[in-house]
XYZ file of C-alpha atoms in Angstrom:
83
model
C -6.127 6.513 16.596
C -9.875 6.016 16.362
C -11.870 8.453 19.453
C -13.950 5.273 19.362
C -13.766 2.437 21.453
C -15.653 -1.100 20.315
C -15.893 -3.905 21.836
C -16.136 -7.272 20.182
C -16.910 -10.207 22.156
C -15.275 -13.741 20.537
C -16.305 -17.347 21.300
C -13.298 -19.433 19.744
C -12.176 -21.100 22.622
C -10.172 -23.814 20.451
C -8.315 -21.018 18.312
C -7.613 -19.141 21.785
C -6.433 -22.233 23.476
C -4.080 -22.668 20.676
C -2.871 -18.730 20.141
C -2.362 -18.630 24.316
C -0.231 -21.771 24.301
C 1.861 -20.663 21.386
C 1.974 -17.186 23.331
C 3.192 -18.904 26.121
C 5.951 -21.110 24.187
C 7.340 -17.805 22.483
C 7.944 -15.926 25.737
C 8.145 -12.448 23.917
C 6.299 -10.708 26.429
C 3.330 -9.674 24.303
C 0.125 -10.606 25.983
C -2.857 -12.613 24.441
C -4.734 -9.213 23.587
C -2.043 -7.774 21.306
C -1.279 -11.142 19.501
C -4.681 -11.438 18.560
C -5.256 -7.456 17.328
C -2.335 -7.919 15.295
C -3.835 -10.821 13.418
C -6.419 -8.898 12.771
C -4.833 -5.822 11.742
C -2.704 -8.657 9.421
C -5.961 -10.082 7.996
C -7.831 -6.998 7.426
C -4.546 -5.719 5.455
C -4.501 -9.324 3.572
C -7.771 -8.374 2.691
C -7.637 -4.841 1.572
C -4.605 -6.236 -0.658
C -7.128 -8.693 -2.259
C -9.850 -5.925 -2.921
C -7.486 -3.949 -4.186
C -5.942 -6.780 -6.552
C -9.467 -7.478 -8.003
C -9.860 -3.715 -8.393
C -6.852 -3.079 -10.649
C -7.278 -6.275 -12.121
C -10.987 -4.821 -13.192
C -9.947 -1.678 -14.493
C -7.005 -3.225 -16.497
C -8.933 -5.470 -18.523
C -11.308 -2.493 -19.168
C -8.657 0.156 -20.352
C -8.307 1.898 -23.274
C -5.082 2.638 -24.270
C -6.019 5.264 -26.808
C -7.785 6.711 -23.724
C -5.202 6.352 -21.560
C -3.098 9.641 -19.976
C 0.513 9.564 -19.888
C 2.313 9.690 -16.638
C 2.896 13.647 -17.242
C -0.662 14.299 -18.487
C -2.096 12.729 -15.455
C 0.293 14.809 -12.638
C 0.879 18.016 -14.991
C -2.521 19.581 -12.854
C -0.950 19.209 -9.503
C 2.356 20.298 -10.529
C 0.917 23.098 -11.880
C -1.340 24.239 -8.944
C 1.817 24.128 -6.708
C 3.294 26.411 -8.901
């Protein structure tokens, strides 16, 4: 949990009509507040998933095979310094 709090004021009074009335027709019992941090928390992982995508999609075009460590080359320095 962050020790910071932030506030973020919104003006999207269509999108909130909308998100309130389908909160309303669902009945879960999760209020308007929640529904909408967990869309963000959704979007910013959505997000991170397509940074990440480019990322490896970067570095794959870019790799060099003959360069490349094998799966026990690359964790053989751990294993070792747990030993």
């Amino acid at each position: 949990m962050n020790k910071y709090s932030v506030e973020i004021k919104v003006s999207a009074r269509k999108e909130l009509d909308a998100l309130s009335a389908l909160t309303y027709r669902i009945h879960d019992g999760i209020s308007l507040l929640l529904k909408m941090l967990n869309f963000v928390k959704d979007a910013l992982k959505i997000e991170e998933d397509r940074a990440l995508a480019s990322l490896a999609k970067d570095r794959e075009q870019t790799l060099d095979r003959k360069k490349a460590l094998t799966h026990g080359q690359a964790w053989a320095p751990l294993k070792q310094s747990r030993q």
